[in-house]
Coordinates of C-alpha atoms in Angstrom, one line a residue:
Chain C
M1 CA -51.6 17.8 -0.1
A2 CA -53.4 15.6 2.7
T3 CA -51.2 12.7 1.8
E4 CA -48.1 14.7 1.7
T5 CA -48.4 16.0 5.2
E6 CA -49.4 12.9 6.5
A7 CA -46.6 11.2 4.9
D8 CA -44.4 13.9 6.2
R9 CA -45.7 13.5 9.9
E10 CA -45.5 10.0 9.6
F11 CA -41.9 10.3 8.4
T12 CA -41.2 12.6 11.3
T13 CA -42.5 10.7 13.8
T14 CA -41.0 7.5 12.9
D15 CA -37.4 9.6 12.5
V16 CA -37.7 10.8 15.8
S17 CA -39.0 7.7 17.6
H18 CA -36.0 5.9 15.8
L19 CA -33.8 8.7 17.2
E20 CA -35.2 8.3 20.5
T21 CA -34.7 4.7 20.6
E22 CA -31.1 4.7 19.4
Q23 CA -30.2 7.3 22.0
S24 CA -31.6 5.2 24.9
T25 CA -29.9 2.2 23.4
R26 CA -26.6 3.7 23.0
E27 CA -27.1 5.3 26.7
K28 CA -28.1 1.9 27.9
T29 CA -25.1 0.6 26.2
L30 CA -22.7 3.0 27.7
L31 CA -24.1 2.2 31.1
W32 CA -24.3 -1.3 30.7
V33 CA -20.4 -1.0 29.7
D34 CA -19.6 1.1 32.5
D35 CA -21.5 -1.4 34.9
H36 CA -19.6 -4.2 33.5
L37 CA -16.2 -2.4 33.0
K38 CA -14.4 -4.3 35.2
W39 CA -14.9 -7.7 33.5
L40 CA -14.9 -6.1 29.9
M41 CA -11.3 -4.5 30.6
T42 CA -9.9 -7.9 31.8
L43 CA -11.8 -10.4 29.5
P44 CA -9.6 -9.7 26.4
A45 CA -6.4 -10.2 28.6
V46 CA -7.4 -13.2 30.3
L47 CA -9.1 -15.0 27.5
I48 CA -6.1 -14.6 25.3
L49 CA -3.8 -16.1 28.2
F50 CA -6.5 -18.7 28.6
A51 CA -6.5 -19.9 25.3
L52 CA -2.9 -19.6 24.5
T53 CA -1.2 -20.9 27.8
F54 CA -3.5 -22.6 29.8
Y55 CA -5.3 -24.3 27.2
P56 CA -1.9 -25.4 25.7
L57 CA -0.7 -26.8 29.0
V58 CA -3.8 -29.1 29.2
R59 CA -3.1 -30.2 25.8
A60 CA 0.7 -30.7 26.8
L61 CA -0.5 -32.6 29.7
Q62 CA -2.8 -34.8 27.6
M63 CA -0.4 -35.2 24.8
S64 CA 2.0 -36.5 27.3
T65 CA -0.1 -39.5 27.9
M66 CA -0.3 -40.4 24.2
Q67 CA 2.0 -41.6 21.4
F68 CA 1.7 -39.9 18.0
L69 CA 2.0 -42.7 15.4
P70 CA 1.5 -42.3 11.7
T71 CA -1.6 -44.1 11.9
G72 CA -3.0 -42.0 14.7
T73 CA -2.7 -41.4 18.3
T74 CA -2.8 -43.9 21.0
F75 CA -3.1 -43.7 24.9
V76 CA -0.1 -44.9 26.6
G77 CA -0.8 -43.5 30.3
A78 CA 2.7 -42.6 31.9
Q79 CA 4.9 -44.5 29.5
N80 CA 6.3 -41.3 27.9
Y81 CA 7.5 -40.3 31.5
V82 CA 8.9 -44.0 32.4
D83 CA 10.9 -43.6 28.9
L84 CA 12.0 -40.5 30.0
L85 CA 14.0 -41.8 33.1
S86 CA 15.7 -44.1 30.5
N87 CA 16.6 -41.5 27.8
E88 CA 20.3 -40.9 27.7
A89 CA 19.9 -37.9 25.6
F90 CA 17.2 -36.4 28.1
I91 CA 19.3 -37.0 31.0
N92 CA 22.1 -35.5 29.3
S93 CA 20.2 -32.4 28.4
L94 CA 19.1 -32.1 32.1
V95 CA 23.0 -32.1 33.3
V96 CA 23.9 -29.7 30.4
T97 CA 21.3 -27.3 31.5
A98 CA 22.0 -27.6 35.1
Q99 CA 25.8 -27.0 34.0
F100 CA 24.6 -23.9 32.0
V101 CA 22.4 -22.5 34.4
G102 CA 24.9 -23.0 37.4
I103 CA 27.9 -21.4 36.1
A104 CA 26.1 -18.7 34.0
V105 CA 23.9 -17.4 36.3
G106 CA 26.5 -17.7 39.3
I107 CA 29.3 -15.7 37.3
E108 CA 26.8 -13.3 36.0
F109 CA 25.5 -12.5 39.7
L110 CA 29.2 -12.3 41.1
L111 CA 30.4 -10.3 38.5
G112 CA 27.2 -8.0 38.2
F113 CA 27.3 -7.2 42.0
G114 CA 31.0 -6.3 41.9
I115 CA 30.3 -3.8 39.0
A116 CA 27.4 -2.6 40.8
L117 CA 29.3 -1.8 43.7
L118 CA 31.9 0.1 41.6
L119 CA 29.0 2.1 39.9
N120 CA 27.7 2.9 43.1
K121 CA 30.8 4.9 43.8
K122 CA 31.0 8.2 42.9
I123 CA 31.2 8.0 39.2
K124 CA 31.1 10.6 36.5
L125 CA 28.3 10.4 33.6
R126 CA 26.6 7.3 35.7
G127 CA 23.8 7.7 33.4
L128 CA 25.8 7.0 30.3
W129 CA 27.5 4.2 31.8
Q130 CA 24.1 2.8 32.7
T131 CA 22.9 3.1 28.9
L132 CA 25.8 1.8 27.5
I133 CA 25.5 -1.5 29.4
L134 CA 22.0 -1.6 28.8
I135 CA 22.7 -2.8 25.4
P136 CA 23.4 -6.5 25.3
M137 CA 20.2 -7.4 27.1
I138 CA 17.8 -5.5 24.6
L139 CA 19.6 -7.4 21.4
S140 CA 18.0 -10.2 19.9
P141 CA 19.5 -13.7 21.2
T142 CA 19.8 -14.5 17.7
V143 CA 21.8 -11.5 16.8
I144 CA 23.9 -12.1 20.0
G145 CA 24.5 -15.7 18.8
L146 CA 25.6 -14.2 15.5
I147 CA 27.8 -11.7 16.6
W148 CA 29.6 -14.6 19.3
R149 CA 29.7 -16.9 16.1
L150 CA 31.7 -14.3 14.4
L151 CA 34.0 -13.8 17.2
Y152 CA 34.5 -17.8 17.9
A153 CA 35.2 -18.1 14.2
P154 CA 38.2 -20.4 13.3
N155 CA 40.9 -17.8 12.9
G156 CA 38.7 -15.6 14.4
L157 CA 39.0 -12.6 16.8
L158 CA 39.3 -14.7 20.2
D159 CA 41.6 -17.3 18.3
Y160 CA 43.7 -14.6 17.8
I161 CA 43.6 -13.0 21.4
V162 CA 44.5 -16.5 22.8
A163 CA 46.8 -17.5 20.3
P164 CA 49.7 -16.7 22.9
L165 CA 48.4 -19.3 25.0
T166 CA 47.5 -22.0 22.4
G167 CA 50.7 -21.4 20.3
G168 CA 48.6 -20.3 17.1
A169 CA 46.1 -23.3 17.1
N170 CA 42.5 -22.6 16.9
V171 CA 40.3 -23.4 20.2
G172 CA 37.3 -24.7 18.5
W173 CA 35.2 -22.5 20.6
V174 CA 32.1 -23.8 18.9
S175 CA 33.0 -27.0 17.4
E176 CA 35.2 -28.6 20.3
T177 CA 33.3 -30.8 22.4
S178 CA 35.1 -29.7 25.8
V179 CA 34.9 -26.2 25.0
A180 CA 31.5 -25.5 23.2
L181 CA 29.3 -25.0 26.6
Y182 CA 31.6 -22.8 27.9
S183 CA 31.5 -20.6 25.0
V184 CA 27.7 -20.7 25.1
I185 CA 27.9 -19.6 28.9
L186 CA 30.5 -16.9 27.8
T187 CA 28.0 -15.7 25.7
D188 CA 25.0 -15.6 28.2
I189 CA 27.3 -13.8 30.8
W190 CA 28.1 -11.1 28.3
Q191 CA 24.1 -10.5 27.7
W192 CA 22.9 -10.9 31.2
T193 CA 25.5 -9.4 33.5
P194 CA 24.2 -5.9 32.7
L195 CA 20.9 -6.9 34.1
V196 CA 22.4 -7.7 37.6
V197 CA 24.4 -4.8 37.5
L198 CA 21.4 -2.2 36.7
V199 CA 19.2 -4.1 39.3
L200 CA 21.4 -4.3 42.1
F201 CA 23.0 -0.6 41.4
A202 CA 19.0 0.6 41.7
G203 CA 18.9 -1.2 45.2
L204 CA 22.3 0.0 46.4
Q205 CA 20.9 3.3 45.2
S206 CA 18.1 3.2 47.5
V207 CA 20.0 2.1 50.8
P208 CA 19.4 5.0 52.9
D209 CA 22.6 7.0 53.9
N210 CA 21.6 7.6 57.5
I211 CA 21.9 3.9 58.5
S212 CA 25.3 3.8 56.9
E213 CA 26.1 7.1 58.4
A214 CA 25.2 5.7 62.0
A215 CA 27.2 2.7 61.3
V216 CA 30.3 4.6 60.5
M217 CA 29.9 6.3 63.7
D218 CA 29.7 3.2 65.5
G219 CA 32.8 2.3 64.0
A220 CA 31.6 -0.6 61.7
S221 CA 34.3 -1.4 58.8
R222 CA 33.5 -1.3 55.2
W223 CA 33.1 -5.0 55.2
Q224 CA 31.0 -5.0 58.5
R225 CA 28.7 -2.3 56.7
F226 CA 28.4 -4.2 53.4
L227 CA 27.6 -7.4 55.3
H228 CA 24.9 -6.2 57.8
I229 CA 23.5 -3.2 56.2
T230 CA 23.9 -3.4 52.5
L231 CA 23.2 -7.0 52.1
P232 CA 20.3 -7.3 54.1
Y233 CA 18.8 -4.5 52.5
L234 CA 19.4 -6.0 49.1
K235 CA 17.9 -9.3 49.9
S236 CA 14.6 -9.1 48.2
L237 CA 16.3 -7.7 44.9
I238 CA 19.1 -10.7 44.9
V239 CA 16.3 -13.1 45.1
L240 CA 14.3 -11.3 42.3
V241 CA 17.3 -11.0 40.3
L242 CA 18.6 -14.6 41.0
I243 CA 14.9 -16.0 40.0
I244 CA 14.7 -14.1 36.7
R245 CA 18.3 -15.2 35.6
L246 CA 17.6 -18.8 36.9
V247 CA 14.0 -19.1 35.0
D248 CA 15.4 -17.3 31.9
A249 CA 18.6 -19.2 31.7
L250 CA 16.5 -22.7 32.3
R251 CA 14.7 -22.0 29.1
V252 CA 17.8 -20.8 26.8
F253 CA 17.4 -21.5 23.1
A254 CA 18.1 -19.1 20.6
K255 CA 21.5 -18.5 21.7
V256 CA 22.3 -22.6 21.5
F257 CA 20.5 -22.5 18.3
V258 CA 22.5 -19.9 16.5
L259 CA 25.9 -20.7 18.2
T260 CA 26.0 -24.4 17.9
R261 CA 22.4 -26.2 17.4
G262 CA 23.1 -28.2 20.5
G263 CA 26.4 -29.7 19.5
P264 CA 29.0 -30.8 18.8
G265 CA 27.4 -34.2 19.6
S266 CA 25.2 -33.5 22.5
A267 CA 27.5 -31.1 24.4
T268 CA 25.5 -27.8 24.3
N269 CA 22.1 -29.7 24.2
V270 CA 20.2 -28.0 26.5
I271 CA 16.7 -29.0 27.7
S272 CA 14.8 -26.6 25.4
M273 CA 17.1 -27.8 22.3
Q274 CA 16.5 -31.5 23.3
M275 CA 12.5 -30.8 23.4
Y276 CA 12.8 -29.0 19.8
R277 CA 14.6 -32.1 18.5
T278 CA 12.5 -34.5 20.1
A279 CA 9.1 -32.9 18.9
F280 CA 10.1 -31.4 15.6
R281 CA 12.9 -33.6 14.1
F282 CA 11.8 -36.9 15.6
S283 CA 7.9 -36.0 15.5
N284 CA 8.1 -37.5 19.1
F285 CA 5.3 -35.4 20.5
G286 CA 4.2 -37.4 23.1
E287 CA 7.7 -37.7 24.7
A288 CA 8.5 -34.0 24.0
S289 CA 5.2 -33.0 26.0
A290 CA 6.2 -35.1 29.1
M291 CA 9.6 -33.4 28.9
A292 CA 7.8 -29.8 28.6
V293 CA 5.4 -30.9 31.5
S294 CA 8.5 -32.1 33.8
L295 CA 10.3 -28.9 33.1
L296 CA 7.2 -26.8 34.2
V297 CA 7.2 -28.6 37.4
V298 CA 10.9 -28.0 37.8
V299 CA 10.4 -24.3 37.3
L300 CA 7.5 -24.2 39.3
I301 CA 9.2 -25.7 42.3
L302 CA 12.3 -23.5 41.7
A303 CA 10.6 -20.4 41.7
M304 CA 8.1 -21.2 44.6
S305 CA 10.9 -22.1 46.9
F306 CA 12.8 -19.0 46.1
V307 CA 9.9 -17.4 46.9
K308 CA 9.5 -19.1 50.2
I309 CA 13.0 -18.5 50.9
A310 CA 13.0 -15.0 50.4
N311 CA 9.6 -14.6 52.7
V312 CA 11.2 -16.3 55.7
E313 CA 14.3 -14.3 55.4
F314 CA 12.2 -11.0 55.4
G315 CA 10.0 -12.3 58.4
S316 CA 13.2 -12.6 60.4
Chain H
M1 CA 32.1 12.5 51.5
T2 CA 32.3 8.9 52.1
T3 CA 36.0 8.9 52.0
K4 CA 36.4 11.5 54.4
Q5 CA 33.9 9.8 56.8
D6 CA 35.7 6.8 56.8
T7 CA 38.7 8.3 58.1
T8 CA 36.8 9.3 61.1
T9 CA 37.1 5.5 62.1
D10 CA 40.8 6.4 62.7
A11 CA 39.5 8.6 65.7
L12 CA 37.1 6.0 67.3
P13 CA 39.3 4.3 70.0
Y14 CA 37.6 1.1 70.4
E15 CA 37.7 -0.1 66.5
Q16 CA 41.1 0.2 65.0
P17 CA 41.0 -0.1 61.5
S18 CA 42.1 -3.4 59.8
G19 CA 45.5 -3.6 57.7
F20 CA 43.0 -4.0 54.6
E21 CA 41.2 -0.5 55.5
K22 CA 44.5 1.3 56.1
F23 CA 45.8 -0.2 52.8
R24 CA 42.5 1.2 51.2
E25 CA 42.9 4.8 52.8
T26 CA 46.3 4.9 51.5
L27 CA 45.4 4.1 47.8
D28 CA 42.4 6.7 48.3
E29 CA 44.9 9.7 49.3
Y30 CA 47.1 8.8 46.1
G31 CA 43.7 8.7 44.2
V32 CA 44.9 4.8 43.1
S33 CA 41.3 3.7 44.2
K34 CA 39.5 6.1 42.0
A35 CA 41.8 4.9 39.0
V36 CA 41.2 1.1 39.6
T37 CA 37.4 1.8 40.1
Y38 CA 37.4 3.7 36.5
G39 CA 39.9 1.1 34.9
L40 CA 37.6 -1.8 36.1
L41 CA 34.6 0.0 34.9
G42 CA 36.4 0.8 31.5
V43 CA 37.1 -2.8 30.8
F44 CA 33.7 -4.1 31.5
L45 CA 32.3 -1.3 29.0
V46 CA 35.0 -2.5 26.3
W47 CA 34.0 -6.0 27.0
T48 CA 30.2 -4.9 26.7
L49 CA 30.7 -3.0 23.6
F50 CA 33.5 -4.4 21.5
P51 CA 31.7 -7.4 20.1
I52 CA 28.9 -4.8 18.8
Y53 CA 31.6 -3.0 17.2
W54 CA 33.1 -6.2 15.8
L55 CA 29.6 -7.0 14.4
V56 CA 29.1 -3.8 12.7
T57 CA 32.4 -3.3 11.2
A58 CA 32.3 -7.0 9.8
T59 CA 30.0 -5.6 7.4
L60 CA 32.5 -3.2 6.0
K61 CA 35.0 -5.7 5.2
T62 CA 35.8 -8.2 2.6
R63 CA 35.6 -11.9 3.1
Q64 CA 39.3 -12.0 3.2
T65 CA 39.5 -9.3 6.0
L66 CA 36.8 -10.3 8.1
L67 CA 38.7 -13.4 9.3
S68 CA 42.5 -12.6 9.1
F69 CA 45.3 -13.2 11.2
P70 CA 46.1 -10.6 12.6
P71 CA 42.3 -9.3 12.9
M72 CA 41.6 -5.9 11.1
W73 CA 41.0 -3.9 13.8
I74 CA 39.5 -1.0 11.7
P75 CA 38.1 -1.6 8.5
W76 CA 40.0 1.2 6.4
N77 CA 38.0 0.4 2.9
F78 CA 34.5 0.5 3.6
H79 CA 32.6 -2.1 1.7
F80 CA 29.1 -0.9 1.5
E81 CA 28.4 -3.1 -1.4
N82 CA 28.1 -5.7 1.0
Y83 CA 24.5 -4.3 2.1
V84 CA 23.4 -4.3 -1.8
Q85 CA 24.6 -8.0 -1.9
L86 CA 22.6 -9.1 0.7
F87 CA 19.5 -8.1 -0.8
A88 CA 20.7 -9.4 -4.3
Q89 CA 21.7 -12.9 -3.1
R90 CA 18.8 -13.1 -0.6
P91 CA 15.8 -11.5 -1.9
D92 CA 13.7 -13.2 0.5
F93 CA 15.5 -11.2 3.4
I94 CA 13.5 -8.1 2.3
Q95 CA 10.2 -10.3 3.0
F96 CA 11.5 -11.2 6.4
I97 CA 11.8 -7.7 7.3
I98 CA 8.4 -6.9 5.7
N99 CA 6.9 -9.9 8.0
S100 CA 8.8 -8.9 11.2
A101 CA 7.5 -5.2 10.8
I102 CA 3.8 -6.3 10.5
I103 CA 3.9 -8.8 13.2
T104 CA 5.6 -6.3 15.8
I105 CA 3.4 -3.2 14.9
T106 CA 0.1 -5.3 15.5
T107 CA 1.2 -7.3 18.1
T108 CA 2.4 -4.0 20.3
V109 CA -0.9 -2.2 19.5
I110 CA -3.0 -5.3 20.4
A111 CA -0.9 -6.3 23.4
T112 CA -0.5 -2.7 25.0
T113 CA -4.2 -1.9 24.7
I114 CA -5.3 -5.1 25.9
G115 CA -2.6 -5.3 28.7
A116 CA -3.1 -1.4 29.7
M117 CA -7.0 -2.0 30.1
A118 CA -6.4 -5.1 32.4
A119 CA -3.8 -3.0 34.3
Y120 CA -6.2 -0.2 34.8
A121 CA -9.1 -2.7 35.8
F122 CA -7.2 -4.5 38.4
V123 CA -5.9 -0.9 39.8
T124 CA -9.1 0.4 39.9
F125 CA -11.9 -1.9 40.7
D126 CA -12.5 -4.4 43.4
Y127 CA -13.3 -7.7 42.2
P128 CA -15.0 -10.5 44.3
Y129 CA -13.0 -13.6 45.6
D130 CA -9.8 -11.5 45.8
L131 CA -9.6 -12.0 41.8
D132 CA -8.0 -8.5 41.9
F133 CA -5.1 -10.3 43.2
H134 CA -5.3 -13.8 41.8
L135 CA -5.9 -12.7 38.2
P136 CA -2.8 -10.3 37.9
F137 CA -1.1 -13.1 39.7
Y138 CA -2.0 -15.7 37.4
I139 CA -1.3 -13.4 34.5
L140 CA 2.4 -12.4 35.7
S141 CA 2.9 -16.2 36.5
T142 CA 2.8 -17.1 32.9
R143 CA 5.9 -14.8 32.5
F144 CA 7.9 -17.6 34.2
M145 CA 6.5 -20.2 31.9
P146 CA 9.3 -21.8 29.5
P147 CA 8.0 -20.8 25.8
I148 CA 8.8 -24.4 24.7
V149 CA 6.3 -25.9 27.1
T150 CA 3.6 -24.2 25.2
V151 CA 4.9 -24.0 21.8
I152 CA 4.9 -27.7 21.3
P153 CA 0.7 -28.0 22.0
L154 CA 0.4 -24.9 20.5
F155 CA 2.0 -26.3 17.2
V156 CA -0.6 -29.0 17.2
I157 CA -3.5 -26.7 17.9
F158 CA -2.4 -24.4 15.2
R159 CA -1.9 -27.0 12.5
G160 CA -5.3 -28.2 13.2
I161 CA -6.9 -24.8 12.7
G162 CA -4.5 -23.9 9.8
L163 CA -2.6 -20.9 11.8
V164 CA 0.9 -22.6 11.0
N165 CA 2.7 -20.3 8.6
T166 CA 0.4 -17.2 9.1
L167 CA 1.2 -13.8 10.3
P168 CA -2.1 -13.8 12.5
G169 CA -0.7 -17.0 14.1
L170 CA 2.4 -15.5 15.2
I171 CA 0.8 -12.2 16.2
L172 CA -1.6 -14.1 18.4
V173 CA 1.2 -15.8 20.0
Y174 CA 3.2 -12.7 20.8
T175 CA 0.1 -10.8 22.0
M176 CA 0.0 -13.4 24.5
F177 CA 3.6 -13.3 25.2
N178 CA 3.7 -9.8 25.8
I179 CA 0.4 -9.2 27.9
P180 CA 2.1 -9.8 31.3
F181 CA 5.0 -7.3 30.6
A182 CA 2.5 -4.8 29.5
V183 CA 0.2 -5.5 32.8
W184 CA 3.2 -5.2 34.9
M185 CA 4.7 -1.8 33.5
M186 CA 1.3 -0.2 33.2
K187 CA 0.1 -0.9 36.8
G188 CA 2.6 1.3 38.5
F189 CA 1.6 4.0 36.1
F190 CA -2.0 3.7 36.6
E191 CA -1.3 3.8 40.4
E192 CA -0.1 7.3 40.0
V193 CA -3.2 8.5 38.6
P194 CA -5.4 10.0 41.5
D195 CA -8.8 8.6 41.7
S196 CA -10.2 12.2 42.2
L197 CA -9.3 13.0 38.5
I198 CA -11.5 10.3 37.5
E199 CA -14.5 10.9 39.7
S200 CA -14.5 14.7 38.8
A201 CA -14.8 13.7 35.4
M202 CA -17.7 11.1 35.8
I203 CA -19.5 13.8 37.7
D204 CA -18.9 16.1 34.6
G205 CA -20.8 13.7 32.6
H206 CA -18.3 11.4 31.2
T207 CA -18.9 7.7 31.5
H208 CA -16.0 6.0 33.2
L209 CA -14.7 4.3 29.9
G210 CA -15.0 7.8 28.7
A211 CA -13.1 9.0 31.5
F212 CA -10.5 6.5 31.0
F213 CA -9.7 7.4 27.5
K214 CA -10.0 11.3 27.8
I215 CA -8.4 11.6 31.4
V216 CA -6.3 8.4 32.3
V217 CA -4.8 7.4 29.0
P218 CA -3.2 11.1 28.1
L219 CA -1.7 11.0 31.8
V220 CA -0.2 7.6 31.3
K221 CA 1.2 8.4 28.0
P222 CA 4.7 7.6 29.0
G223 CA 4.1 4.2 30.3
L224 CA 2.3 3.4 27.2
I225 CA 5.1 4.5 25.2
A226 CA 7.5 2.5 27.3
S227 CA 5.6 -0.9 27.3
A228 CA 4.9 -0.2 23.7
I229 CA 8.9 -0.1 23.0
F230 CA 9.5 -3.0 25.5
T231 CA 7.1 -5.4 23.1
I232 CA 8.6 -3.8 19.9
I233 CA 11.8 -5.2 21.4
I234 CA 10.6 -8.4 22.4
T235 CA 8.7 -9.3 19.4
W236 CA 11.2 -8.2 17.0
N237 CA 13.8 -10.2 18.7
E238 CA 11.9 -13.6 19.2
L239 CA 13.1 -16.9 17.8
L240 CA 11.9 -19.7 19.2
F241 CA 8.0 -19.5 18.3
A242 CA 8.9 -18.1 14.9
V243 CA 11.1 -20.9 14.0
I244 CA 8.4 -23.4 14.9
L245 CA 5.3 -21.9 13.8
A246 CA 6.8 -20.1 10.7
L247 CA 8.4 -22.4 8.2
N248 CA 8.0 -20.6 5.1
S249 CA 8.6 -17.1 3.8
N250 CA 5.0 -16.3 4.0
A251 CA 5.4 -15.7 7.9
M252 CA 9.3 -16.0 8.3
T253 CA 10.7 -13.5 10.3
V254 CA 13.8 -11.4 10.7
P255 CA 15.6 -13.8 13.3
V256 CA 14.6 -16.9 11.5
G257 CA 16.1 -15.7 8.3
L258 CA 19.4 -14.8 10.2
A259 CA 19.7 -17.9 11.9
S260 CA 19.6 -19.8 8.4
F261 CA 22.5 -18.0 7.5
V262 CA 24.2 -20.5 9.9
T263 CA 24.0 -23.9 9.1
K264 CA 26.0 -27.0 10.8
F265 CA 28.6 -26.8 8.3
S266 CA 29.1 -23.3 6.9
V267 CA 28.2 -19.6 7.7
Q268 CA 27.8 -17.1 5.1
W269 CA 30.0 -14.6 7.0
I270 CA 29.4 -11.3 5.3
N271 CA 25.6 -11.7 4.6
M272 CA 25.0 -13.0 8.3
S273 CA 27.0 -9.7 9.8
V274 CA 24.8 -7.4 7.5
G275 CA 21.5 -9.0 8.3
A276 CA 22.4 -9.2 11.8
T277 CA 23.4 -5.2 11.8
I278 CA 20.2 -4.6 10.0
A279 CA 18.3 -6.3 12.7
L280 CA 19.8 -4.4 15.5
V281 CA 19.7 -1.0 14.1
P282 CA 15.6 -0.4 15.2
V283 CA 16.1 -2.1 18.8
L284 CA 18.8 0.3 19.6
L285 CA 17.0 3.3 18.4
F286 CA 13.7 2.3 20.3
A287 CA 15.9 1.4 23.4
F288 CA 17.5 4.7 23.8
V289 CA 14.1 6.4 23.8
A290 CA 13.0 4.2 26.5
R291 CA 16.3 3.2 28.4
Q292 CA 15.0 4.3 32.0
Q293 CA 11.9 1.9 31.6
L294 CA 13.7 -1.2 30.2
V295 CA 15.2 -2.2 33.3
R296 CA 11.8 -2.0 34.9
G297 CA 10.4 -4.2 32.4
F298 CA 13.2 -6.9 32.1
S299 CA 13.3 -7.0 36.3
M300 CA 9.7 -7.3 36.4
G301 CA 9.1 -4.0 37.7
A302 CA 11.1 -4.5 41.0
V303 CA 13.4 -1.6 39.8
G304 CA 11.7 1.5 40.8
K305 CA 10.1 4.3 38.9

């Protein structure tokens, strides 16, 4: 009996003390979590981005100074960068990318702005219009490449449409050196004009009516109102949509991969494609990394100068 | 209203309307301007939607009618067997769909959770050294980084630690890829939650973390759904990382499978069309649910709430 009670007591005391310590550790943990919440909540995001963007960037920088050989790697300093300057394929890919970005983004902007202005008039079922033109930008660039590959097919729909002009001959949309880049550009315009439309339309909607009305009272013509009220009001959105399109167009890959694989020859060999070829077809990781670092510098300069221009203009 | 106000320009003595303006007003009177507006928008709409119609109807045609002169505008005989044939001829395509689904769902859950937590912290807390400005700026700046820049070193790193050709490898990369979007989209939603709600919950005995889950998360549910859908669409669509980091069917995704229907020399037209149509369906479904938020995501939040 005595042993039993003692055992019981012992059990209860240990049990209670165990509970007490557990509760207090639980409370302590919760308090500790709350105290450090601001760090704990950001830690996963910062760690993942650090490990998967910052660290690879450092590695890219390091790899760009090395030559990868079957026997191992050797440090070559700036040699990869020097080689880039005389690498015709690389320089050609810069030219192709510049053409692609310039023409595609230019047309997307002008066309998109025009459509946004039309949409800003009194239009029935505007919500439906907006939803429907949104579709291309959410589709996979791969699927878009395939859709247009089908349209560009020999004896395909586009050949039929332009047949009166070509006398029935196939254009060779993706197989003719002089045409292929424009076919890729047309596909990009199809996908991304809607983004310009939707962003600028949202901006147009936020132009306050009273300013416009006051301008009408002052006798401003439509063109004057557009130039002196609408355009300054939209400036920040215009800069933003141009940056987004520019940066995204610079890294185009999937559409080119599916439509032309960079060909025919090197007609559509944009910089991402050239880097992909250099690294994964020719296993030249050093030179590909040098290209990557150069591209990043260009993107940074572009993005920063755009922001600067925007800031200066907002200031005045 | 605007057209009426425009005519008041005539009444003003000091600014005579230009010839162009007069021409516009004449057009307006006859409703021509309106017709032109609808006409142009109509053309744009057809241009936008027709290619998708062309792809989807291609799946119902035969090899002969797919590329015929003149084209078959409407497929009168529906060849649904094309869908069966894809899976018969390419049994690996079902594996691609499973891989894509696993990667997309896992990435969405992780990226949305991590991104939302970070966004909440940046909105709520004060950090030393202006980190509450610099950290989100750093996170968002990764959005501008061309993926090809990181994918080459990532391939080398992943090959070293055995993550090439694995689902976790792709999930990790896509989580990284989507966190900036989640942070960017969620920030706006958290800013709208009044501080007083959290404070009163904490007075009621909740911990801050408890209050976050019980009070804040339910309030920003629409934002969570929107950024989840945005993540789903981006991940499901992605090709570059997948084409480099998933070389065999262990981890190959739908876009890689689709790209394999097109080689330099030939295209499997029917299979390609069917596969692309299948890949397009989930994206369209999700997009219609979150169409308002999508532009916000694509435009980095510049377009209002």
